[in-house]
């Protein structure tokens, strides 16, 4: 499989780089094409691959590049599904796959694959699941997929009997054909990526492809409270198991503050450091995977108690003098901040603002009942002040996070949540939002 063939990789990035390395090692002729100019690419990676024999075509997608001499087209997940090379490949009978499908076909025998998808929560669920599996199985556990580690990057380390936990995006699912997870998880479904797929109906069908190759020997773990999930998984061959944050069911469920697995109490909401009912659902999904792998309750509870969440996504940072600090810097739009605010019942001081994009902060109006004060920062801080005053919420305006953080702590009381959830991009002051989050965390640690 994938030996001595001619293969075109469309799109560089991480997945294209890792796929090219694997393919060239197996004696293939590899051409990598990316529309971005060469000088804007990672030069070290280019030189590494060139020295191995990879050929590059940068700066455009020439009409005559793809022809019948190629055996495969490996498409980066972000490349549009109607790209001219994709359409031409189909006309020429050239199979179009992606890096995930390629890597899966090269798996050693008897590798157990856990694949997790969903509109929201898949990164948190994948991270927690991996943390539990890693604690239980050590070096036999691997993390891969849309979470930032291309599946190809772990291929040379995989051995028979290992366990791979991976996040799978809808774009990755689009070009999978033989991909077969032993345990597949769907956290939820809601409208997303309509610009890429054209409609919500198509998006849902693509998401459901995660289960396409499962058999009666496999397990599908599903959110029973999401009607679209239930609708798209009606005809699965695999064994369906469910979790619920709303009702006691034959599966994993939340009853009051306790989480049960088939009527056996496993842990409490008080054991969960990541905030919000959506994260309770993520914990339940991870718990169910762990039980399928026969991992002990003790390991599950211990890992959950120490899990702070995905960095920069409603990440629990620390508690200092009774104040709980959460870093949600990746909340760069109103919807994400709505979710963050819905996650707390405690009095909250909200740090809000950043790049001016004309955001409608009044869309937060129904979510601020626990907000005792707003710290407005960045370019749009004056509009945030107006929003806060209209809702009779005390507010303070500062250009920089450093000054806003200092004020937030000054006006806070023991028992308060101090939440950075900006509903704004960071580019007015930072190259990327992660730098903003790291700065916030530094200020928290400095308090100690």
GROMACS .gro file of C-alpha atoms in nm:
model
  448
    1UNK     CA    1   0.000   0.000   0.000
    2UNK     CA    2   0.136   0.340  -0.107
    3UNK     CA    3   0.462   0.212  -0.249
    4UNK     CA    4   0.630   0.313  -0.576
    5UNK     CA    5   0.337   0.528  -0.685
    6UNK     CA    6   0.296   0.887  -0.800
    7UNK     CA    7   0.103   1.100  -0.556
    8UNK     CA    8  -0.005   1.465  -0.556
    9UNK     CA    9  -0.053   1.629  -0.216
   10UNK     CA   10  -0.277   1.933  -0.234
   11UNK     CA   11  -0.204   2.172   0.053
   12UNK     CA   12   0.107   2.195   0.270
   13UNK     CA   13   0.037   2.272   0.638
   14UNK     CA   14   0.096   2.006   0.904
   15UNK     CA   15  -0.094   1.724   0.739
   16UNK     CA   16   0.068   1.773   0.399
   17UNK     CA   17   0.413   1.783   0.555
   18UNK     CA   18   0.361   1.463   0.758
   19UNK     CA   19   0.197   1.279   0.467
   20UNK     CA   20   0.483   1.371   0.234
   21UNK     CA   21   0.742   1.237   0.480
   22UNK     CA   22   0.566   0.902   0.514
   23UNK     CA   23   0.506   0.863   0.141
   24UNK     CA   24   0.858   0.952   0.032
   25UNK     CA   25   0.996   0.705   0.288
   26UNK     CA   26   0.795   0.433   0.114
   27UNK     CA   27   0.950   0.497  -0.225
   28UNK     CA   28   0.672   0.704  -0.381
   29UNK     CA   29   0.712   0.996  -0.619
   30UNK     CA   30   0.558   1.288  -0.428
   31UNK     CA   31   0.457   1.628  -0.565
   32UNK     CA   32   0.328   1.883  -0.315
   33UNK     CA   33   0.125   2.179  -0.440
   34UNK     CA   34   0.020   2.483  -0.238
   35UNK     CA   35  -0.128   2.811  -0.356
   36UNK     CA   36   0.072   3.015  -0.105
   37UNK     CA   37   0.407   3.155  -0.220
   38UNK     CA   38   0.716   2.959  -0.115
   39UNK     CA   39   0.865   3.245   0.087
   40UNK     CA   40   0.556   3.240   0.311
   41UNK     CA   41   0.599   2.871   0.392
   42UNK     CA   42   0.802   2.698   0.663
   43UNK     CA   43   1.149   2.697   0.506
   44UNK     CA   44   1.295   2.431   0.736
   45UNK     CA   45   1.021   2.186   0.644
   46UNK     CA   46   1.059   2.263   0.274
   47UNK     CA   47   1.433   2.198   0.283
   48UNK     CA   48   1.382   1.878   0.481
   49UNK     CA   49   1.132   1.740   0.230
   50UNK     CA   50   1.332   1.857  -0.072
   51UNK     CA   51   1.637   1.673   0.059
   52UNK     CA   52   1.420   1.359   0.076
   53UNK     CA   53   1.306   1.399  -0.285
   54UNK     CA   54   0.969   1.575  -0.258
   55UNK     CA   55   0.894   1.808  -0.551
   56UNK     CA   56   0.713   2.137  -0.482
   57UNK     CA   57   0.485   2.361  -0.686
   58UNK     CA   58   0.408   2.680  -0.494
   59UNK     CA   59   0.213   2.997  -0.572
   60UNK     CA   60  -0.065   2.859  -0.792
   61UNK     CA   61  -0.256   2.549  -0.902
   62UNK     CA   62  -0.141   2.503  -1.265
   63UNK     CA   63  -0.407   2.352  -1.490
   64UNK     CA   64  -0.162   2.099  -1.634
   65UNK     CA   65  -0.014   1.976  -1.304
   66UNK     CA   66  -0.262   1.695  -1.240
   67UNK     CA   67  -0.283   1.432  -1.510
   68UNK     CA   68  -0.347   1.059  -1.548
   69UNK     CA   69   0.007   0.970  -1.442
   70UNK     CA   70  -0.089   1.022  -1.077
   71UNK     CA   71  -0.222   0.734  -0.865
   72UNK     CA   72  -0.365   0.938  -0.575
   73UNK     CA   73  -0.464   1.291  -0.484
   74UNK     CA   74  -0.425   1.357  -0.112
   75UNK     CA   75  -0.624   1.667  -0.024
   76UNK     CA   76  -0.567   1.887   0.279
   77UNK     CA   77  -0.893   1.894   0.479
   78UNK     CA   78  -0.921   2.271   0.441
   79UNK     CA   79  -0.915   2.262   0.061
   80UNK     CA   80  -1.266   2.318  -0.083
   81UNK     CA   81  -1.447   2.001  -0.183
   82UNK     CA   82  -1.509   2.143  -0.532
   83UNK     CA   83  -1.147   2.242  -0.598
   84UNK     CA   84  -1.056   2.201  -0.966
   85UNK     CA   85  -0.801   1.927  -0.890
   86UNK     CA   86  -1.059   1.729  -0.694
   87UNK     CA   87  -1.305   1.748  -0.983
   88UNK     CA   88  -1.037   1.663  -1.239
   89UNK     CA   89  -0.912   1.368  -1.033
   90UNK     CA   90  -1.260   1.221  -1.033
   91UNK     CA   91  -1.283   1.262  -1.409
   92UNK     CA   92  -0.949   1.082  -1.446
   93UNK     CA   93  -1.043   0.806  -1.203
   94UNK     CA   94  -0.778   0.911  -0.951
   95UNK     CA   95  -0.878   0.834  -0.593
   96UNK     CA   96  -0.912   1.144  -0.372
   97UNK     CA   97  -0.833   1.084  -0.005
   98UNK     CA   98  -0.687   1.283   0.281
   99UNK     CA   99  -0.395   1.238   0.519
  100UNK     CA  100  -0.612   1.062   0.779
  101UNK     CA  101  -0.732   0.799   0.533
  102UNK     CA  102  -0.380   0.747   0.401
  103UNK     CA  103  -0.236   0.701   0.750
  104UNK     CA  104  -0.519   0.471   0.857
  105UNK     CA  105  -0.451   0.238   0.564
  106UNK     CA  106  -0.093   0.204   0.693
  107UNK     CA  107  -0.187   0.113   1.052
  108UNK     CA  108  -0.027  -0.199   1.204
  109UNK     CA  109  -0.270  -0.481   1.279
  110UNK     CA  110  -0.495  -0.469   1.584
  111UNK     CA  111  -0.450  -0.103   1.669
  112UNK     CA  112  -0.759   0.006   1.861
  113UNK     CA  113  -0.896   0.334   1.725
  114UNK     CA  114  -1.112   0.577   1.925
  115UNK     CA  115  -1.248   0.855   1.700
  116UNK     CA  116  -1.436   1.156   1.833
  117UNK     CA  117  -1.635   1.415   1.641
  118UNK     CA  118  -1.919   1.662   1.696
  119UNK     CA  119  -1.994   2.026   1.640
  120UNK     CA  120  -1.880   2.132   1.986
  121UNK     CA  121  -1.678   1.967   2.260
  122UNK     CA  122  -1.474   1.729   2.047
  123UNK     CA  123  -1.137   1.878   2.141
  124UNK     CA  124  -1.213   1.873   2.514
  125UNK     CA  125  -1.356   1.521   2.493
  126UNK     CA  126  -1.056   1.399   2.292
  127UNK     CA  127  -0.807   1.559   2.530
  128UNK     CA  128  -0.973   1.415   2.840
  129UNK     CA  129  -1.019   1.072   2.682
  130UNK     CA  130  -0.653   1.063   2.588
  131UNK     CA  131  -0.548   1.173   2.938
  132UNK     CA  132  -0.744   0.882   3.088
  133UNK     CA  133  -0.617   0.629   2.832
  134UNK     CA  134  -0.260   0.754   2.875
  135UNK     CA  135  -0.284   0.711   3.252
  136UNK     CA  136  -0.415   0.356   3.207
  137UNK     CA  137  -0.197   0.233   2.918
  138UNK     CA  138   0.111   0.454   2.921
  139UNK     CA  139   0.326   0.432   2.608
  140UNK     CA  140   0.061   0.229   2.427
  141UNK     CA  141  -0.163   0.539   2.406
  142UNK     CA  142  -0.139   0.793   2.124
  143UNK     CA  143  -0.313   1.125   2.053
  144UNK     CA  144  -0.379   1.234   1.695
  145UNK     CA  145  -0.608   1.405   1.448
  146UNK     CA  146  -0.763   1.748   1.424
  147UNK     CA  147  -0.634   1.831   1.771
  148UNK     CA  148  -0.300   1.925   1.615
  149UNK     CA  149  -0.118   1.594   1.559
  150UNK     CA  150  -0.164   1.453   1.208
  151UNK     CA  151  -0.226   1.079   1.214
  152UNK     CA  152   0.079   1.033   0.991
  153UNK     CA  153   0.302   1.185   1.260
  154UNK     CA  154   0.259   0.882   1.489
  155UNK     CA  155   0.269   0.608   1.224
  156UNK     CA  156   0.634   0.518   1.269
  157UNK     CA  157   0.581   0.473   1.644
  158UNK     CA  158   0.263   0.263   1.632
  159UNK     CA  159   0.278  -0.106   1.716
  160UNK     CA  160   0.023  -0.385   1.722
  161UNK     CA  161  -0.212  -0.349   2.020
  162UNK     CA  162  -0.164   0.026   2.068
  163UNK     CA  163  -0.458   0.263   2.125
  164UNK     CA  164  -0.509   0.579   1.919
  165UNK     CA  165  -0.743   0.852   2.044
  166UNK     CA  166  -0.818   1.107   1.774
  167UNK     CA  167  -1.037   1.405   1.702
  168UNK     CA  168  -1.192   1.397   1.356
  169UNK     CA  169  -1.322   1.714   1.193
  170UNK     CA  170  -1.601   1.731   0.937
  171UNK     CA  171  -1.346   1.832   0.670
  172UNK     CA  172  -1.143   1.520   0.748
  173UNK     CA  173  -1.452   1.301   0.735
  174UNK     CA  174  -1.533   1.424   0.385
  175UNK     CA  175  -1.257   1.219   0.218
  176UNK     CA  176  -1.253   0.904   0.430
  177UNK     CA  177  -1.347   0.569   0.279
  178UNK     CA  178  -1.200   0.273   0.472
  179UNK     CA  179  -1.148   0.453   0.806
  180UNK     CA  180  -1.293   0.228   1.077
  181UNK     CA  181  -1.296   0.332   1.445
  182UNK     CA  182  -1.357   0.062   1.704
  183UNK     CA  183  -1.514   0.323   1.931
  184UNK     CA  184  -1.676   0.629   1.773
  185UNK     CA  185  -1.815   0.927   1.965
  186UNK     CA  186  -2.057   1.198   1.850
  187UNK     CA  187  -2.072   1.475   2.111
  188UNK     CA  188  -2.352   1.677   1.947
  189UNK     CA  189  -2.468   1.832   1.620
  190UNK     CA  190  -2.574   2.188   1.539
  191UNK     CA  191  -2.545   2.409   1.228
  192UNK     CA  192  -2.181   2.480   1.138
  193UNK     CA  193  -1.949   2.500   0.837
  194UNK     CA  194  -2.237   2.577   0.604
  195UNK     CA  195  -2.001   2.786   0.390
  196UNK     CA  196  -1.786   2.475   0.331
  197UNK     CA  197  -2.057   2.213   0.274
  198UNK     CA  198  -2.337   2.425   0.134
  199UNK     CA  199  -2.609   2.316   0.377
  200UNK     CA  200  -2.664   2.182   0.726
  201UNK     CA  201  -2.809   1.863   0.579
  202UNK     CA  202  -2.486   1.787   0.394
  203UNK     CA  203  -2.280   1.874   0.703
  204UNK     CA  204  -2.479   1.625   0.916
  205UNK     CA  205  -2.439   1.348   0.658
  206UNK     CA  206  -2.065   1.406   0.648
  207UNK     CA  207  -2.040   1.394   1.027
  208UNK     CA  208  -2.228   1.062   1.032
  209UNK     CA  209  -1.962   0.910   0.804
  210UNK     CA  210  -1.762   0.849   1.122
  211UNK     CA  211  -1.977   0.539   1.180
  212UNK     CA  212  -2.002   0.420   0.818
  213UNK     CA  213  -1.758   0.129   0.844
  214UNK     CA  214  -1.843   0.017   1.194
  215UNK     CA  215  -1.980  -0.334   1.246
  216UNK     CA  216  -2.174  -0.505   1.521
  217UNK     CA  217  -1.841  -0.558   1.701
  218UNK     CA  218  -1.790  -0.182   1.738
  219UNK     CA  219  -1.940   0.080   1.970
  220UNK     CA  220  -2.098   0.419   1.897
  221UNK     CA  221  -2.125   0.660   2.191
  222UNK     CA  222  -2.394   0.920   2.136
  223UNK     CA  223  -2.558   1.221   2.301
  224UNK     CA  224  -2.917   1.104   2.349
  225UNK     CA  225  -3.040   1.459   2.414
  226UNK     CA  226  -2.940   1.582   2.067
  227UNK     CA  227  -3.219   1.504   1.815
  228UNK     CA  228  -2.994   1.549   1.512
  229UNK     CA  229  -2.742   1.300   1.650
  230UNK     CA  230  -3.020   1.045   1.700
  231UNK     CA  231  -3.162   1.109   1.356
  232UNK     CA  232  -2.829   1.069   1.176
  233UNK     CA  233  -2.740   0.748   1.362
  234UNK     CA  234  -3.066   0.555   1.322
  235UNK     CA  235  -2.925   0.282   1.101
  236UNK     CA  236  -2.590   0.205   1.257
  237UNK     CA  237  -2.464  -0.152   1.263
  238UNK     CA  238  -2.254  -0.085   1.573
  239UNK     CA  239  -2.374  -0.111   1.932
  240UNK     CA  240  -2.519   0.225   2.033
  241UNK     CA  241  -2.457   0.353   2.386
  242UNK     CA  242  -2.587   0.683   2.516
  243UNK     CA  243  -2.510   0.960   2.762
  244UNK     CA  244  -2.749   1.225   2.896
  245UNK     CA  245  -2.713   1.540   3.104
  246UNK     CA  246  -3.092   1.570   3.142
  247UNK     CA  247  -3.246   1.231   3.216
  248UNK     CA  248  -3.171   0.903   3.391
  249UNK     CA  249  -3.117   0.657   3.108
  250UNK     CA  250  -2.979   0.311   3.039
  251UNK     CA  251  -2.628   0.442   2.992
  252UNK     CA  252  -2.428   0.728   3.141
  253UNK     CA  253  -2.629   1.007   3.299
  254UNK     CA  254  -2.631   1.301   3.538
  255UNK     CA  255  -2.863   1.277   3.839
  256UNK     CA  256  -2.848   1.589   4.051
  257UNK     CA  257  -2.475   1.646   4.095
  258UNK     CA  258  -2.371   1.285   4.044
  259UNK     CA  259  -2.269   1.103   3.726
  260UNK     CA  260  -2.376   0.741   3.691
  261UNK     CA  261  -2.266   0.470   3.451
  262UNK     CA  262  -2.547   0.214   3.418
  263UNK     CA  263  -2.678   0.310   3.764
  264UNK     CA  264  -2.339   0.297   3.934
  265UNK     CA  265  -2.217   0.630   4.066
  266UNK     CA  266  -1.873   0.709   3.924
  267UNK     CA  267  -1.808   1.072   4.014
  268UNK     CA  268  -1.967   1.404   4.108
  269UNK     CA  269  -1.986   1.738   3.930
  270UNK     CA  270  -1.770   1.862   4.215
  271UNK     CA  271  -1.491   1.642   4.076
  272UNK     CA  272  -1.500   1.830   3.745
  273UNK     CA  273  -1.283   2.141   3.727
  274UNK     CA  274  -1.395   2.250   3.379
  275UNK     CA  275  -1.709   2.460   3.395
  276UNK     CA  276  -2.047   2.420   3.226
  277UNK     CA  277  -2.305   2.152   3.156
  278UNK     CA  278  -2.151   2.103   2.810
  279UNK     CA  279  -1.833   1.993   2.981
  280UNK     CA  280  -2.028   1.750   3.200
  281UNK     CA  281  -2.142   1.591   2.872
  282UNK     CA  282  -1.782   1.584   2.748
  283UNK     CA  283  -1.675   1.411   3.069
  284UNK     CA  284  -1.953   1.152   3.030
  285UNK     CA  285  -1.847   1.077   2.672
  286UNK     CA  286  -1.486   1.029   2.781
  287UNK     CA  287  -1.596   0.814   3.075
  288UNK     CA  288  -1.791   0.587   2.841
  289UNK     CA  289  -1.490   0.538   2.616
  290UNK     CA  290  -1.279   0.455   2.921
  291UNK     CA  291  -1.528   0.192   3.037
  292UNK     CA  292  -1.522   0.031   2.691
  293UNK     CA  293  -1.146  -0.002   2.739
  294UNK     CA  294  -1.196  -0.156   3.085
  295UNK     CA  295  -1.025   0.133   3.264
  296UNK     CA  296  -1.088   0.145   3.638
  297UNK     CA  297  -1.314   0.397   3.807
  298UNK     CA  298  -1.020   0.509   4.020
  299UNK     CA  299  -0.815   0.612   3.717
  300UNK     CA  300  -1.112   0.786   3.556
  301UNK     CA  301  -1.194   0.990   3.867
  302UNK     CA  302  -0.832   1.080   3.935
  303UNK     CA  303  -0.774   1.209   3.582
  304UNK     CA  304  -1.103   1.403   3.572
  305UNK     CA  305  -1.024   1.571   3.903
  306UNK     CA  306  -0.691   1.694   3.767
  307UNK     CA  307  -0.809   1.788   3.416
  308UNK     CA  308  -0.809   2.166   3.364
  309UNK     CA  309  -0.950   2.156   3.015
  310UNK     CA  310  -0.805   2.245   2.677
  311UNK     CA  311  -0.565   2.534   2.702
  312UNK     CA  312  -0.727   2.869   2.620
  313UNK     CA  313  -1.081   2.724   2.589
  314UNK     CA  314  -1.267   2.797   2.911
  315UNK     CA  315  -0.952   2.670   3.080
  316UNK     CA  316  -0.950   2.660   3.458
  317UNK     CA  317  -0.627   2.836   3.555
  318UNK     CA  318  -0.623   2.844   3.934
  319UNK     CA  319  -0.799   2.960   4.248
  320UNK     CA  320  -0.630   3.247   4.432
  321UNK     CA  321  -0.770   3.384   4.757
  322UNK     CA  322  -1.107   3.230   4.678
  323UNK     CA  323  -1.125   3.372   4.324
  324UNK     CA  324  -1.151   3.120   4.040
  325UNK     CA  325  -0.974   3.226   3.720
  326UNK     CA  326  -1.076   3.098   3.375
  327UNK     CA  327  -0.890   3.162   3.049
  328UNK     CA  328  -1.125   3.158   2.750
  329UNK     CA  329  -0.912   3.366   2.514
  330UNK     CA  330  -1.021   3.154   2.216
  331UNK     CA  331  -1.372   3.297   2.260
  332UNK     CA  332  -1.318   3.534   1.970
  333UNK     CA  333  -1.689   3.568   1.887
  334UNK     CA  334  -2.013   3.637   2.071
  335UNK     CA  335  -2.138   3.276   2.057
  336UNK     CA  336  -1.835   3.142   2.243
  337UNK     CA  337  -1.871   3.401   2.516
  338UNK     CA  338  -2.241   3.314   2.550
  339UNK     CA  339  -2.138   2.952   2.614
  340UNK     CA  340  -1.876   3.061   2.866
  341UNK     CA  341  -2.116   3.282   3.060
  342UNK     CA  342  -2.374   3.001   3.065
  343UNK     CA  343  -2.120   2.784   3.243
  344UNK     CA  344  -2.119   2.974   3.573
  345UNK     CA  345  -2.366   3.039   3.854
  346UNK     CA  346  -2.116   3.230   4.068
  347UNK     CA  347  -2.075   3.610   4.061
  348UNK     CA  348  -1.856   3.678   3.760
  349UNK     CA  349  -1.622   3.955   3.655
  350UNK     CA  350  -1.600   3.943   3.277
  351UNK     CA  351  -1.299   4.070   3.082
  352UNK     CA  352  -1.437   4.155   2.740
  353UNK     CA  353  -1.300   4.312   2.423
  354UNK     CA  354  -1.021   4.324   2.169
  355UNK     CA  355  -1.019   4.388   1.795
  356UNK     CA  356  -1.299   4.613   1.669
  357UNK     CA  357  -1.510   4.409   1.429
  358UNK     CA  358  -1.849   4.565   1.489
  359UNK     CA  359  -1.950   4.285   1.728
  360UNK     CA  360  -2.300   4.321   1.870
  361UNK     CA  361  -2.231   4.290   2.243
  362UNK     CA  362  -2.602   4.326   2.313
  363UNK     CA  363  -2.632   3.961   2.199
  364UNK     CA  364  -2.481   3.884   2.542
  365UNK     CA  365  -2.771   4.052   2.723
  366UNK     CA  366  -2.948   3.727   2.815
  367UNK     CA  367  -2.627   3.574   2.950
  368UNK     CA  368  -2.500   3.831   3.199
  369UNK     CA  369  -2.732   3.774   3.496
  370UNK     CA  370  -2.437   3.655   3.709
  371UNK     CA  371  -2.198   3.923   3.583
  372UNK     CA  372  -2.129   4.174   3.860
  373UNK     CA  373  -1.880   4.382   3.661
  374UNK     CA  374  -1.731   4.408   3.312
  375UNK     CA  375  -1.373   4.502   3.234
  376UNK     CA  376  -1.360   4.644   2.882
  377UNK     CA  377  -1.027   4.617   2.698
  378UNK     CA  378  -0.887   4.669   2.349
  379UNK     CA  379  -1.012   4.866   2.051
  380UNK     CA  380  -1.382   4.813   2.117
  381UNK     CA  381  -1.372   4.901   2.488
  382UNK     CA  382  -1.584   5.217   2.458
  383UNK     CA  383  -1.870   5.030   2.292
  384UNK     CA  384  -1.852   4.767   2.565
  385UNK     CA  385  -1.882   5.042   2.826
  386UNK     CA  386  -2.199   5.164   2.656
  387UNK     CA  387  -2.337   4.809   2.652
  388UNK     CA  388  -2.265   4.760   3.022
  389UNK     CA  389  -2.420   5.092   3.119
  390UNK     CA  390  -2.736   5.013   2.923
  391UNK     CA  391  -2.770   4.695   3.134
  392UNK     CA  392  -2.677   4.875   3.458
  393UNK     CA  393  -2.366   4.662   3.505
  394UNK     CA  394  -2.065   4.834   3.656
  395UNK     CA  395  -1.782   4.859   3.405
  396UNK     CA  396  -1.427   4.984   3.371
  397UNK     CA  397  -1.230   5.060   3.057
  398UNK     CA  398  -0.861   4.990   2.996
  399UNK     CA  399  -0.663   4.967   2.676
  400UNK     CA  400  -0.444   4.681   2.798
  401UNK     CA  401  -0.520   4.348   2.963
  402UNK     CA  402  -0.258   4.410   3.232
  403UNK     CA  403  -0.448   4.708   3.371
  404UNK     CA  404  -0.786   4.542   3.329
  405UNK     CA  405  -0.670   4.230   3.513
  406UNK     CA  406  -0.542   4.438   3.803
  407UNK     CA  407  -0.880   4.612   3.834
  408UNK     CA  408  -1.073   4.285   3.805
  409UNK     CA  409  -0.885   4.140   4.101
  410UNK     CA  410  -0.915   4.464   4.298
  411UNK     CA  411  -1.296   4.468   4.277
  412UNK     CA  412  -1.344   4.092   4.321
  413UNK     CA  413  -1.448   3.903   4.632
  414UNK     CA  414  -1.382   3.550   4.751
  415UNK     CA  415  -1.617   3.315   4.563
  416UNK     CA  416  -1.611   3.521   4.243
  417UNK     CA  417  -1.515   3.396   3.897
  418UNK     CA  418  -1.278   3.615   3.698
  419UNK     CA  419  -1.332   3.520   3.334
  420UNK     CA  420  -1.135   3.624   3.028
  421UNK     CA  421  -1.383   3.559   2.746
  422UNK     CA  422  -1.330   3.850   2.507
  423UNK     CA  423  -1.589   3.784   2.231
  424UNK     CA  424  -1.323   3.952   2.017
  425UNK     CA  425  -1.017   3.865   1.814
  426UNK     CA  426  -0.682   3.960   1.962
  427UNK     CA  427  -0.514   4.115   1.659
  428UNK     CA  428  -0.542   4.471   1.783
  429UNK     CA  429  -0.256   4.395   2.025
  430UNK     CA  430  -0.147   4.032   1.982
  431UNK     CA  431  -0.025   3.818   1.696
  432UNK     CA  432  -0.257   3.540   1.812
  433UNK     CA  433  -0.515   3.492   2.086
  434UNK     CA  434  -0.303   3.229   2.263
  435UNK     CA  435  -0.053   3.502   2.355
  436UNK     CA  436  -0.337   3.696   2.519
  437UNK     CA  437  -0.436   3.385   2.714
  438UNK     CA  438  -0.080   3.316   2.823
  439UNK     CA  439  -0.052   3.673   2.951
  440UNK     CA  440  -0.372   3.633   3.152
  441UNK     CA  441  -0.242   3.311   3.306
  442UNK     CA  442   0.087   3.478   3.396
  443UNK     CA  443  -0.099   3.745   3.590
  444UNK     CA  444  -0.290   3.475   3.779
  445UNK     CA  445   0.029   3.291   3.871
  446UNK     CA  446   0.194   3.620   3.972
  447UNK     CA  447  -0.083   3.669   4.228
  448UNK     CA  448   0.035   3.356   4.407
   0.00000   0.00000   0.00000
